[in-house]
Amino acid sequence: MSTLSLEIRDGVAVLRFDNPPVNSFGLEMRGLLLSALGGAEADPAAGAVILIGSGKGFSGGADIREFGTPKSYAEPNLLTLLRAIEGCSKPVIAAIEGICMGGGLEMALACHYRVAAGSARIALPEVKLGLLPGAGGTQRLPRLIGVEAALNMIVSGAAVGAEKLRATPLFDVFSEGDLLTSALDFARTVVAEGRGLKRVRDIDIRMPNAEAYLQFARNTIKAVAGPYPAPLACVEAIAAAVREPFDKGMKRERELFTSMMFTPESAALRHIFQAERAASHIGDVPESTATRAIDRVAVIGAGTMGGGITMTFINAGLPVVLLETSQDALDRGLANIRRNYQGALRKGTLDEASLEKRLALITPTLRYESLRDADLVVEAVFENMEVKKRVFETLDGIARPGAILATNTSALNLDIIATFTRRPQDVIGLHFFSPANVMRLLEVVRGARTAKDVLATAMALAKKLGKMAVVSGVCDGFIGNRMVARYAEAAHDLVMAGALPQQIDAALQSFGMVMGPFRMSDLAGLDIGWALRKRKAAEFPDRDWSNVADVLCEAGRFGQKSGAGWYRYEEGSRNAIADPEVTAIIEKYRGQKGFTPRTVSDEEIVERCIYALVNEGARIVEEGIAQRSSDVDIVYLNGYGFPAYRGGPLFYADQCGLIEVERTLRRIASSPGADAAFWTPAPLLARLAREGKTFSEFKGSSP
Ligand code: NAD
């Protein structure tokens, strides 16, 4: 809730605004501020006005929840409020500590003076949402800190500590003690000395060769901005500040801001911003749910995943007991962990002493007794139900009551794993992605009997570990791997239809995927899928599980690790080179299976692969495996290299229009040779299309 207090202290009006968590300027707060300012201006007892935030900061700026709604423009809008501040007949002083960002900084810039505490961190981060500052930030900041410094801040959106800007006229006073006391002292001096109203708009920008510098900035930014239009728009707004009188510059900034507001890139970035916040809410688990303390962790298995998971915990300062089956495996795992830190040492982001401190948090062991005190145990042993069974049965006899027992399984049924214990309520899936210490995504897998406080604890822990957690229900592959399986299937069918892996990868990379499906498969290893298909073929013999990748594996082509897979690789290089041998294998395989190759367009490749993802995503949301469509987007953006500027597969489908997506799926389903069951639109997708709705409007099926 927004509140504002107005108090007259020794001839100075102090306006303190309070709107947790970041004192954002939503419509309500803007109204309160405008009327309090009017009150202070009219009050003869006040010679000056101080604006100060509550809590730990000045303000985080606009209220993001109002973005795209009429509230964000409703009067008093931010521009109106800032005009009133700048036009106030009494000196207005911003007293700044903690965060002062976006509209918060723009407000401070509209004040006549600024007093800062050393804790102040200032930024204009709008570019991160595909926008630019829209309330004078691009016009006033260059007037105070110079064109170059302002451009760097505005184009990067990065936060800068006040100390760094101490030498600029941005701050009139640097407070060494209590911020309000310093601001009050300064306000009285301003009044006593009749310093008057110092308006930033009246400062002239003097920069020799400004045009040449701006052109250099344009060229540099064009080369790195990729598909994002906002960074260049920021430069144009600053160019207007340099070239035009203040009011004309403000007008140009507004035009650019409004045009950015309607770009699909900004819509996608704003969707992600909100999706990330939504992901931490679990429908039937109240925010107030008490969490369990996690101070001591154990990891079982020091292989690829166990090693990365251990690093994740020790990086966050949590001690880890690491269990293996043999001294050899333990030594290998520890050596790998040490090796994985070498990159950080080389880059200088970590020093030897800190590394040793982190490594000292690991207690290697071969004995389960050492796991007795753990608050959380994460199992990362072989992906085999019998092995997991033995581990969980043993754990059940050892772990202390209330300890959380987690599995990192990629595909095994969590509900079955939970039955290996007498405490299924304490069992949860923590599905880290490889490399676990690097990848931000964490699927928190909720079993049928997982307790609510265990879920709440896992979500809180993820935050502490710096992970982006998304809750998934139990199904084959959870959210991400279940979807990627459909994507891979669509890509394989396109190879059978006549496309080559390099064409498919190139088309999807042009769409924006970090890596096409065949390069991804070479990176992960073709043998994993091969083993899986063999298992499935034994389990369900009435279906044809064969795949041209089987032939590649039979020829020893397992991907990057064997120097050849869908591509070939030169010694020591990860550069994927198209290989005529693979083309020959594919052509022969098509012949054996009775496929007549045809021309496949890049457009068809993108349509089929991405819509296969969308269709499976729709099923996942409908079944309640994901709580909401934006959770599916978060998984795909953080775990599978989906381009941020497209907002995730389901947001992308919303942008294409679900009517269009549904029609395309039906067309593919009825095309010759297509697997109709695969391509038939998911019931939720069909329903939303019929009702003219979007995935974003669907509020989910889970509890
Ligand atoms: P890995 O083969 O690299 O490591 C497994 C480790 O577990 C080995 O070091 C082995 O010695 C040890 N181990 C086996 N049985 C054990 C036992 N009873 N007690 C203690 N240690 C034991 O495998 P990985 O790739 O790290 O996969 C581990 C788990 O993580 C699997 O369930 C896998 O599905 C899952 N996972 C893997 C990935 C990935 O990309 N590799 C991603 C997500 C999840």
XYZ file of C-alpha atoms and ligand atoms in Angstrom:
747
model
C 0.000 0.000 0.000
C 1.214 3.511 -0.829
C 1.503 5.982 2.038
C 3.083 9.391 2.287
C 3.905 11.533 5.303
C 4.360 15.297 5.271
C 6.105 16.909 8.177
C 7.487 20.424 8.627
C 10.933 20.343 10.275
C 12.599 23.684 11.052
C 11.089 25.427 8.056
C 11.514 22.507 5.652
C 8.720 20.218 4.407
C 9.785 16.571 4.479
C 7.773 14.310 2.161
C 8.479 10.705 2.916
C 6.988 8.142 0.560
C 6.483 4.520 1.425
C 5.407 1.813 -0.975
C 7.140 -1.496 -0.243
C 9.149 -3.193 -1.506
C 10.822 -0.524 -3.701
C 8.748 2.680 -3.235
C 7.494 2.475 -6.796
C 5.488 5.338 -8.254
C 2.154 3.754 -9.107
C -0.894 5.889 -9.790
C -1.856 6.081 -6.115
C 1.598 7.223 -5.019
C 1.825 9.767 -7.825
C -1.477 11.286 -6.687
C -0.335 11.402 -3.058
C 2.980 13.030 -4.003
C 1.385 15.659 -6.219
C -1.094 16.774 -3.601
C 1.510 16.744 -0.788
C 3.825 18.843 -2.963
C 1.000 21.294 -3.544
C 0.393 21.404 0.215
C 4.069 22.067 0.965
C 4.253 24.756 -1.695
C 1.251 26.535 -0.233
C 2.435 26.246 3.369
C 4.188 29.449 4.477
C 5.994 27.454 7.201
C 8.003 25.573 4.547
C 10.870 27.302 2.726
C 12.017 24.172 0.896
C 10.861 20.608 0.260
C 12.740 17.337 0.752
C 11.667 14.166 -1.058
C 12.858 11.030 0.688
C 11.966 7.348 0.481
C 11.269 4.866 3.248
C 13.000 1.629 4.012
C 16.320 1.063 2.368
C 15.927 3.153 -0.742
C 14.704 6.178 -2.628
C 12.651 4.511 -5.358
C 12.785 1.684 -7.885
C 10.724 3.823 -10.297
C 7.529 3.093 -12.185
C 5.217 0.365 -10.986
C 5.843 -2.418 -13.491
C 2.431 -3.934 -12.781
C 0.886 -0.861 -14.391
C 2.833 -1.311 -17.641
C 0.583 -1.691 -20.627
C -2.496 -0.769 -18.567
C -4.364 2.577 -18.636
C -3.087 3.201 -15.089
C 0.448 3.870 -16.339
C -0.762 6.862 -18.356
C -3.528 7.980 -15.998
C -3.120 11.448 -14.511
C -1.177 12.393 -12.656
C 1.316 10.505 -14.802
C 5.016 10.616 -14.025
C 5.683 13.457 -16.477
C 3.005 15.632 -14.882
C 4.409 14.942 -11.438
C 7.975 15.735 -12.491
C 6.839 18.935 -14.191
C 5.213 19.981 -10.912
C 8.426 19.219 -8.998
C 10.608 21.114 -11.436
C 8.146 24.001 -11.551
C 7.722 24.214 -7.765
C 8.282 27.736 -6.492
C 10.306 26.411 -3.545
C 13.552 24.461 -3.822
C 12.897 20.712 -3.977
C 15.716 18.462 -2.770
C 15.937 14.709 -3.374
C 17.517 12.825 -0.460
C 18.826 9.611 -1.970
C 19.995 6.360 -0.440
C 19.830 2.760 -1.599
C 18.133 2.159 -4.916
C 17.338 5.137 -7.082
C 16.387 3.696 -10.416
C 14.289 4.303 -13.506
C 11.484 6.748 -12.730
C 13.005 7.154 -9.251
C 16.186 8.605 -10.711
C 14.168 10.648 -13.198
C 12.310 12.187 -10.285
C 15.584 12.975 -8.516
C 16.829 14.619 -11.734
C 13.714 16.796 -11.895
C 14.433 18.099 -8.369
C 16.446 21.288 -7.940
C 19.104 19.653 -5.762
C 20.241 16.160 -4.802
C 21.804 14.931 -1.566
C 23.177 11.379 -1.698
C 24.284 8.785 0.815
C 27.177 6.478 -0.076
C 24.698 3.574 -0.303
C 22.876 5.162 -3.252
C 22.844 3.073 -6.412
C 21.527 4.792 -9.479
C 20.412 3.343 -12.796
C 18.159 3.870 -15.761
C 17.435 0.177 -16.463
C 14.535 0.655 -18.920
C 16.592 -0.753 -21.813
C 16.458 -4.145 -20.097
C 12.722 -4.117 -20.733
C 13.226 -3.053 -24.343
C 12.396 0.567 -23.513
C 14.182 3.821 -22.782
C 13.712 6.243 -19.912
C 10.480 8.073 -20.698
C 10.334 10.836 -18.100
C 13.302 12.993 -18.996
C 16.116 10.609 -18.022
C 17.734 10.799 -21.452
C 17.534 14.611 -21.414
C 18.605 15.429 -17.881
C 21.263 12.819 -17.091
C 23.633 13.900 -19.924
C 23.340 17.497 -18.681
C 24.667 16.436 -15.288
C 27.185 13.666 -15.860
C 28.109 14.246 -19.495
C 26.995 12.617 -22.713
C 29.405 9.701 -22.675
C 28.794 8.590 -19.087
C 25.024 9.020 -19.483
C 24.990 7.062 -22.724
C 26.878 4.201 -21.121
C 24.438 4.074 -18.221
C 21.313 4.368 -20.359
C 22.339 1.899 -23.058
C 23.563 -0.726 -20.580
C 20.912 -0.156 -17.916
C 23.640 -0.985 -15.380
C 23.552 0.354 -11.824
C 26.323 2.677 -10.691
C 27.302 3.400 -7.083
C 26.947 7.060 -6.082
C 30.604 7.162 -5.065
C 31.627 6.776 -8.716
C 29.706 9.907 -9.654
C 30.862 11.959 -6.706
C 32.917 14.306 -8.843
C 29.985 15.159 -11.132
C 27.342 17.843 -10.510
C 24.735 15.065 -10.152
C 24.952 15.307 -6.374
C 25.122 18.658 -4.591
C 26.055 17.122 -1.263
C 27.423 13.777 -0.199
C 26.031 12.753 3.170
C 28.517 11.113 5.501
C 26.107 10.626 8.418
C 22.326 10.521 8.672
C 20.860 11.296 5.252
C 17.841 13.289 6.416
C 19.962 15.402 8.778
C 22.343 16.235 5.911
C 19.431 17.047 3.615
C 17.826 19.292 6.229
C 21.124 21.148 6.831
C 21.542 21.615 3.105
C 17.914 22.753 2.615
C 18.306 25.419 5.285
C 21.526 26.640 3.633
C 19.800 26.837 0.240
C 16.999 28.913 1.777
C 19.305 31.072 3.921
C 21.651 31.820 1.043
C 18.797 32.331 -1.409
C 20.339 29.862 -3.866
C 17.025 29.577 -5.643
C 15.876 26.947 -8.073
C 18.568 25.102 -9.978
C 16.847 23.394 -12.890
C 18.737 20.722 -14.805
C 16.883 21.726 -17.982
C 18.716 25.056 -17.954
C 22.167 23.445 -18.199
C 23.736 23.547 -21.661
C 25.399 20.419 -22.987
C 28.851 21.350 -24.226
C 30.625 18.564 -26.012
C 33.085 19.169 -28.803
C 32.648 16.611 -31.601
C 29.353 15.425 -30.137
C 28.044 14.332 -33.526
C 31.134 12.264 -34.275
C 30.878 10.624 -30.861
C 27.181 9.822 -31.366
C 27.893 8.282 -34.747
C 30.618 6.143 -33.204
C 28.130 5.070 -30.494
C 25.503 4.202 -33.109
C 27.947 2.023 -35.053
C 29.207 0.239 -31.955
C 25.747 -0.381 -30.562
C 24.327 -1.518 -33.883
C 26.997 -4.211 -33.933
C 26.057 -5.615 -30.525
C 22.334 -4.897 -30.067
C 21.279 -7.809 -32.301
C 17.527 -7.890 -32.754
C 16.830 -5.354 -29.976
C 15.821 -1.866 -31.160
C 15.870 -0.120 -27.752
C 19.633 0.518 -27.367
C 19.699 2.525 -30.610
C 16.549 4.380 -29.603
C 18.389 5.380 -26.395
C 21.173 6.896 -28.530
C 18.637 8.822 -30.620
C 17.035 10.261 -27.495
C 20.440 11.362 -26.192
C 21.263 12.802 -29.612
C 18.124 14.928 -29.269
C 19.351 16.131 -25.869
C 22.597 17.244 -27.518
C 20.998 18.873 -30.562
C 17.661 20.253 -29.471
C 16.376 22.646 -26.852
C 15.123 20.857 -23.717
C 11.395 20.776 -24.534
C 11.970 19.499 -28.047
C 14.309 16.837 -26.669
C 11.627 15.778 -24.185
C 9.153 15.457 -27.031
C 11.561 13.270 -29.005
C 12.198 11.092 -25.946
C 8.438 10.589 -25.546
C 7.993 9.629 -29.206
C 10.800 7.092 -28.980
C 9.523 5.736 -25.657
C 6.030 5.248 -27.071
C 7.309 3.510 -30.184
C 9.443 1.144 -28.066
C 6.442 0.338 -25.873
C 4.825 -1.275 -28.925
C 7.774 -3.350 -30.138
C 7.391 -7.140 -29.851
C 10.861 -7.255 -28.267
C 9.796 -5.018 -25.403
C 6.538 -6.926 -24.982
C 8.586 -10.133 -24.715
C 11.046 -8.704 -22.190
C 8.249 -7.289 -20.045
C 6.495 -10.655 -20.208
C 9.677 -12.356 -18.967
C 10.094 -9.840 -16.159
C 6.602 -10.604 -14.902
C 6.843 -14.328 -15.622
C 9.951 -14.601 -13.446
C 8.115 -13.026 -10.565
C 4.999 -15.151 -11.091
C 7.019 -18.397 -11.100
C 7.751 -18.221 -7.383
C 4.051 -18.252 -6.469
C 2.514 -21.662 -5.931
C -1.288 -21.626 -6.116
C -2.036 -23.632 -2.983
C 1.099 -22.825 -0.990
C 0.585 -19.504 0.815
C 3.490 -17.032 0.899
C 3.353 -17.269 4.710
C 4.200 -21.005 4.711
C 7.018 -21.576 7.223
C 10.105 -23.013 5.553
C 12.553 -25.572 6.960
C 16.075 -24.405 7.792
C 18.677 -25.620 5.291
C 22.125 -25.194 6.806
C 23.787 -28.500 5.967
C 23.494 -30.256 2.658
C 24.521 -33.676 1.367
C 24.955 -34.676 -2.264
C 25.007 -38.316 -3.342
C 27.060 -39.002 -6.462
C 30.045 -36.898 -7.554
C 29.546 -37.299 -11.308
C 28.681 -34.601 -13.841
C 25.582 -33.420 -12.004
C 26.590 -34.151 -8.404
C 29.787 -32.131 -8.943
C 27.947 -29.146 -10.404
C 25.284 -29.293 -7.702
C 27.958 -29.363 -5.004
C 29.557 -26.275 -6.573
C 26.191 -24.516 -6.553
C 25.827 -25.069 -2.808
C 29.370 -24.151 -1.819
C 29.186 -21.032 -4.007
C 26.280 -19.977 -1.809
C 28.316 -20.750 1.329
C 26.488 -23.960 2.288
C 28.596 -26.871 3.556
C 28.196 -30.118 1.609
C 28.853 -33.721 2.548
C 29.610 -35.467 -0.756
C 29.020 -39.218 -0.886
C 30.350 -41.677 -3.464
C 30.647 -45.436 -3.802
C 34.433 -45.611 -4.091
C 37.468 -43.537 -3.183
C 38.368 -43.410 -6.864
C 35.024 -41.933 -7.878
C 35.228 -39.465 -5.000
C 38.738 -38.346 -5.970
C 37.699 -37.996 -9.596
C 34.653 -35.948 -8.623
C 36.679 -33.626 -6.376
C 39.338 -33.177 -9.048
C 36.632 -32.265 -11.563
C 35.172 -29.702 -9.193
C 38.604 -28.117 -8.725
C 39.166 -28.121 -12.488
C 35.807 -26.474 -13.108
C 36.905 -23.519 -11.018
C 40.006 -22.952 -13.158
C 38.106 -20.763 -15.622
C 37.000 -18.406 -12.832
C 40.586 -18.265 -11.520
C 41.909 -17.424 -14.979
C 39.285 -14.729 -15.501
C 40.076 -13.301 -12.089
C 36.479 -13.578 -10.876
C 37.746 -15.866 -8.102
C 41.053 -15.869 -6.220
C 42.986 -18.854 -4.843
C 42.144 -18.070 -1.208
C 38.389 -17.871 -1.883
C 38.558 -21.065 -3.897
C 40.247 -22.935 -1.050
C 37.629 -21.546 1.339
C 34.870 -22.869 -0.867
C 36.479 -26.272 -1.346
C 36.932 -26.538 2.416
C 33.135 -26.571 2.688
C 33.092 -30.043 1.077
C 33.334 -33.083 3.319
C 33.965 -36.117 1.115
C 32.677 -39.422 2.426
C 32.033 -43.053 1.550
C 29.734 -43.633 4.524
C 26.024 -42.899 4.781
C 26.421 -42.206 8.534
C 28.001 -38.874 7.559
C 24.610 -37.818 6.144
C 22.833 -38.059 9.483
C 22.783 -34.318 10.173
C 21.941 -33.094 6.697
C 18.902 -30.823 6.350
C 18.734 -31.576 2.634
C 20.074 -34.515 0.639
C 20.280 -34.293 -3.159
C 20.666 -37.601 -4.954
C 22.505 -37.487 -8.309
C 23.425 -41.128 -8.956
C 22.932 -43.122 -12.173
C 19.552 -42.761 -13.889
C 18.371 -46.217 -12.923
C 15.366 -46.984 -10.739
C 17.040 -49.937 -8.968
C 20.047 -47.789 -7.998
C 17.782 -44.941 -6.854
C 15.713 -47.439 -4.844
C 18.745 -48.613 -2.883
C 19.849 -45.027 -2.253
C 16.456 -43.837 -0.995
C 15.856 -46.909 1.170
C 19.231 -46.384 2.800
C 18.598 -42.667 3.191
C 15.269 -43.360 4.857
C 17.071 -45.291 7.574
C 19.749 -42.624 8.102
C 18.447 -39.104 7.454
C 17.160 -37.148 10.414
C 13.389 -36.658 10.701
C 12.323 -33.604 8.700
C 15.299 -33.714 6.341
C 14.342 -33.025 2.727
C 15.209 -35.873 0.362
C 15.631 -34.664 -3.200
C 16.350 -36.448 -6.450
C 17.924 -34.930 -9.550
C 16.359 -37.532 -11.825
C 15.650 -36.315 -15.371
C 12.893 -38.707 -16.223
C 12.151 -41.272 -13.528
C 8.839 -41.137 -11.686
C 9.224 -39.110 -8.488
C 6.120 -40.651 -6.936
C 7.658 -44.102 -7.239
C 10.950 -42.848 -5.770
C 8.989 -41.413 -2.833
C 7.567 -44.882 -2.052
C 11.114 -46.122 -1.305
C 10.876 -44.117 1.921
C 8.400 -43.949 4.784
C 8.317 -40.182 4.386
C 7.014 -39.368 0.916
C 6.011 -35.910 2.166
C 9.733 -35.038 2.451
C 10.636 -36.224 -1.051
C 10.935 -33.716 -3.897
C 12.625 -33.414 -7.279
C 15.330 -30.807 -7.743
C 16.045 -31.056 -11.439
C 19.204 -29.071 -12.078
C 20.423 -28.561 -15.643
C 23.923 -29.247 -16.879
C 26.325 -27.639 -16.004
C 24.465 -27.278 -12.715
C 26.743 -24.560 -11.353
C 26.139 -22.430 -14.455
C 22.589 -23.035 -15.654
C 20.054 -20.786 -13.994
C 17.065 -23.072 -14.391
C 15.855 -25.397 -11.657
C 12.722 -27.491 -12.099
C 11.251 -28.118 -8.657
C 9.318 -31.327 -9.093
C 6.271 -31.700 -6.923
C 5.248 -35.276 -6.134
C 1.685 -36.275 -5.301
C 2.594 -36.305 -1.618
C 5.278 -33.625 -1.374
C 4.513 -31.425 1.661
C 3.752 -27.761 1.077
C 6.498 -26.570 3.395
C 8.999 -28.746 1.517
C 7.983 -26.981 -1.696
C 8.169 -23.563 -0.073
C 11.627 -24.450 1.278
C 12.846 -25.566 -2.150
C 11.662 -22.317 -3.740
C 13.339 -20.197 -1.052
C 16.539 -22.237 -1.366
C 16.550 -21.760 -5.160
C 16.520 -18.004 -4.632
C 19.448 -18.270 -2.246
C 21.345 -20.328 -4.823
C 20.634 -17.748 -7.542
C 18.491 -20.190 -9.502
C 15.313 -19.516 -11.432
C 12.937 -22.110 -10.039
C 9.806 -23.355 -11.778
C 7.452 -25.909 -10.254
C 6.677 -28.962 -12.372
C 4.297 -31.814 -11.741
C 5.343 -35.416 -12.304
C 5.362 -36.640 -15.914
C 7.858 -38.117 -18.330
C 10.568 -35.462 -18.782
C 8.840 -32.856 -16.593
C 8.258 -29.558 -18.402
C 11.461 -28.969 -20.373
C 12.581 -32.418 -21.478
C 9.022 -33.427 -22.322
C 8.826 -30.466 -24.700
C 12.291 -30.884 -26.181
C 11.434 -34.493 -27.055
C 8.611 -33.213 -29.316
C 10.889 -30.618 -30.856
C 13.513 -33.277 -31.616
C 10.846 -35.534 -33.082
C 9.645 -32.759 -35.397
C 13.253 -32.089 -36.456
C 13.855 -35.781 -37.158
C 10.687 -35.968 -39.276
C 11.968 -33.017 -41.302
C 15.188 -34.910 -42.006
C 13.095 -37.791 -43.274
C 11.084 -35.341 -45.388
C 14.210 -34.065 -47.133
C 15.996 -31.463 -44.982
C 19.556 -31.885 -43.715
C 20.619 -31.289 -40.080
C 22.655 -28.212 -41.035
C 19.657 -26.621 -42.787
C 17.386 -27.295 -39.804
C 19.928 -25.947 -37.324
C 20.541 -22.848 -39.438
C 16.816 -22.108 -39.798
C 16.185 -22.420 -36.059
C 19.290 -20.407 -35.210
C 18.042 -17.643 -37.527
C 14.781 -17.791 -35.607
C 16.919 -17.063 -32.536
C 17.526 -20.419 -30.843
C 21.002 -20.416 -29.308
C 21.679 -23.783 -30.908
C 19.787 -25.906 -33.414
C 18.544 -29.363 -32.320
C 21.298 -31.359 -34.046
C 24.149 -29.294 -32.654
C 22.464 -29.581 -29.256
C 22.212 -33.332 -29.673
C 25.934 -33.546 -30.580
C 26.725 -31.578 -27.423
C 24.569 -33.736 -25.138
C 25.699 -37.027 -26.708
C 23.724 -39.190 -29.125
C 24.255 -42.307 -27.003
C 21.778 -41.085 -24.332
C 18.861 -41.088 -26.798
C 20.073 -44.343 -28.331
C 19.987 -46.106 -24.954
C 16.561 -44.621 -24.224
C 15.129 -45.810 -27.545
C 16.480 -49.305 -26.952
C 14.793 -49.327 -23.533
C 11.509 -48.054 -24.983
C 11.640 -50.550 -27.834
C 11.889 -53.364 -25.282
C 9.068 -51.851 -23.197
C 6.706 -50.986 -26.063
C 7.589 -53.283 -28.964
C 4.484 -52.422 -31.027
C 5.908 -49.013 -31.970
C 8.836 -48.252 -34.271
C 11.453 -46.515 -32.095
C 14.199 -46.505 -34.718
C 15.856 -43.265 -35.727
C 18.590 -42.385 -38.179
C 20.619 -41.424 -35.094
C 20.813 -45.161 -34.289
C 22.813 -45.650 -37.485
C 25.133 -42.794 -36.502
C 25.666 -44.397 -33.085
C 26.318 -47.789 -34.653
C 29.073 -46.057 -36.652
C 30.560 -44.749 -33.370
C 29.307 -41.201 -33.927
C 28.218 -40.138 -30.421
C 28.578 -36.382 -30.941
C 31.276 -33.970 -29.807
C 32.752 -36.442 -27.332
C 33.680 -38.867 -30.139
C 34.653 -36.164 -32.641
C 31.637 -36.921 -34.853
C 27.887 -37.074 -34.621
C 25.432 -35.170 -36.807
C 28.509 -33.129 -37.726
C 32.220 -33.765 -37.634
C 34.603 -31.923 -35.306
C 38.273 -31.243 -35.679
C 40.581 -32.185 -32.821
C 40.045 -29.807 -29.874
C 37.347 -27.782 -31.633
C 33.619 -27.486 -31.004
C 33.036 -26.096 -34.464
C 30.314 -28.189 -36.148
C 31.271 -29.048 -39.731
C 28.677 -30.495 -42.121
C 29.740 -34.001 -43.089
C 28.965 -35.671 -46.461
C 29.160 -39.019 -44.665
C 26.125 -38.039 -42.578
C 24.281 -36.956 -45.714
C 24.999 -40.371 -47.238
C 23.771 -42.169 -44.093
C 20.580 -40.077 -44.104
C 19.928 -40.655 -47.794
C 20.382 -44.397 -47.417
C 18.145 -44.475 -44.351
C 15.386 -42.501 -46.114
C 15.531 -45.023 -48.953
C 15.255 -47.979 -46.562
C 12.268 -46.432 -44.806
C 10.537 -45.523 -48.059
C 10.764 -41.721 -47.828
C 10.948 -39.693 -51.047
C 12.812 -36.497 -50.231
C 11.229 -33.160 -51.107
C 12.299 -29.554 -50.702
C 11.698 -28.270 -47.185
C 11.661 -24.504 -46.669
C 13.230 -22.739 -43.692
C 9.817 -21.371 -42.869
C 8.378 -24.873 -42.631
C 11.253 -25.932 -40.372
C 10.601 -23.128 -37.904
C 6.843 -23.611 -38.056
C 6.983 -27.336 -37.373
C 9.684 -27.354 -34.700
C 8.378 -24.363 -32.745
C 4.711 -25.319 -33.034
C 5.568 -28.839 -31.851
C 6.935 -27.156 -28.714
C 3.858 -24.981 -28.406
C 1.455 -27.888 -28.748
C 3.225 -29.908 -26.050
C 3.481 -26.805 -23.849
C -0.296 -26.398 -24.136
C -0.823 -29.998 -22.973
C 1.556 -29.442 -20.063
C -0.385 -26.375 -18.932
C -3.745 -28.050 -19.417
C -2.703 -31.097 -17.381
C -1.541 -28.803 -14.580
C 2.052 -30.069 -14.904
C 2.986 -26.378 -15.216
C 1.018 -23.938 -13.122
C 0.760 -21.339 -15.844
C 1.856 -20.783 -19.422
C 4.531 -18.288 -18.390
C 6.247 -21.044 -16.348
C 6.653 -23.030 -19.566
C 8.232 -19.953 -21.144
C 10.636 -19.524 -18.241
C 11.764 -23.151 -18.500
C 12.392 -22.870 -22.202
C 14.133 -19.504 -21.995
C 16.480 -20.538 -19.196
C 17.138 -24.158 -20.005
C 16.938 -24.526 -23.790
C 18.210 -21.330 -25.401
C 14.882 -19.916 -26.605
C 15.411 -16.275 -27.663
C 14.402 -13.779 -24.969
C 13.153 -11.306 -27.547
C 10.436 -13.798 -28.462
C 9.371 -14.232 -24.821
C 9.194 -18.061 -24.721
C 7.266 -20.580 -26.855
C 3.791 -19.903 -25.471
C 4.197 -16.119 -25.469
C 5.428 -16.436 -29.045
C 2.308 -18.452 -29.914
C 0.165 -15.727 -28.345
C 1.928 -13.179 -30.534
C 1.394 -15.290 -33.671
C -2.269 -15.573 -32.692
C -3.643 -18.878 -31.424
C -6.153 -19.015 -34.277
C -3.220 -19.011 -36.711
C -1.237 -21.573 -34.674
C -4.240 -23.875 -34.435
C -4.985 -23.632 -38.159
C -1.349 -24.409 -39.031
C -1.291 -27.450 -36.736
C -4.458 -28.796 -38.348
C -2.978 -28.258 -41.795
C 0.174 -30.182 -40.835
C -1.886 -32.942 -39.159
C -3.795 -33.579 -42.381
C -0.756 -33.396 -44.671
C 0.421 -36.633 -46.366
C 2.454 -38.907 -44.107
C 2.020 -36.725 -41.003
C 1.489 -38.272 -37.574
C -2.017 -36.926 -36.972
C -2.000 -37.612 -33.213
C 1.263 -35.670 -32.844
C 0.019 -32.629 -34.761
C -3.612 -32.420 -33.692
C -3.934 -29.214 -31.684
C -3.969 -29.756 -27.908
C -7.502 -29.325 -26.529
C -6.503 -26.213 -24.544
C -4.969 -24.598 -27.609
C -8.071 -25.396 -29.673
C -10.354 -24.016 -26.972
C -8.417 -20.779 -26.491
C -8.294 -20.267 -30.263
C -12.065 -20.800 -30.479
C -12.657 -18.317 -27.670
C -10.277 -15.770 -29.207
C -8.056 -15.907 -26.108
C -4.336 -16.214 -25.384
C -2.281 -18.546 -23.194
C -1.484 -15.563 -20.980
C -5.178 -15.206 -20.210
C -5.490 -18.834 -19.113
C -5.022 -18.967 -15.392
C -3.976 -22.613 -15.149
C -5.358 -25.954 -14.071
C -3.147 -26.887 -11.124
C -4.307 -26.418 -7.498
P 27.197 -39.506 -13.896
O 27.304 -40.876 -14.431
O 28.107 -38.448 -14.397
O 27.367 -39.529 -12.320
C 26.735 -40.452 -11.472
C 27.632 -40.628 -10.259
O 26.911 -41.314 -9.260
C 28.908 -41.448 -10.537
O 30.018 -40.705 -10.092
C 28.696 -42.708 -9.717
O 29.928 -43.216 -9.187
C 27.785 -42.223 -8.629
N 26.964 -43.273 -8.025
C 26.332 -44.279 -8.643
N 25.666 -45.015 -7.748
C 25.872 -44.467 -6.543
C 25.446 -44.753 -5.218
N 24.668 -45.799 -4.969
N 25.863 -43.965 -4.215
C 26.666 -42.906 -4.470
N 27.099 -42.575 -5.701
C 26.702 -43.342 -6.727
O 25.663 -39.090 -14.088
P 25.051 -37.632 -14.153
O 25.024 -37.175 -15.556
O 25.686 -36.789 -13.118
O 23.538 -37.912 -13.756
C 23.131 -38.095 -12.412
C 21.632 -37.917 -12.307
O 21.305 -36.590 -12.762
C 20.811 -38.850 -13.165
O 19.626 -39.172 -12.476
C 20.511 -38.028 -14.402
O 19.347 -38.416 -15.058
C 20.336 -36.667 -13.791
N 20.542 -35.518 -14.689
C 21.555 -35.519 -15.609
C 21.728 -34.416 -16.429
C 22.874 -34.360 -17.404
O 22.839 -33.517 -18.308
N 23.875 -35.166 -17.266
C 20.877 -33.313 -16.314
C 19.870 -33.335 -15.364
C 19.715 -34.449 -14.556
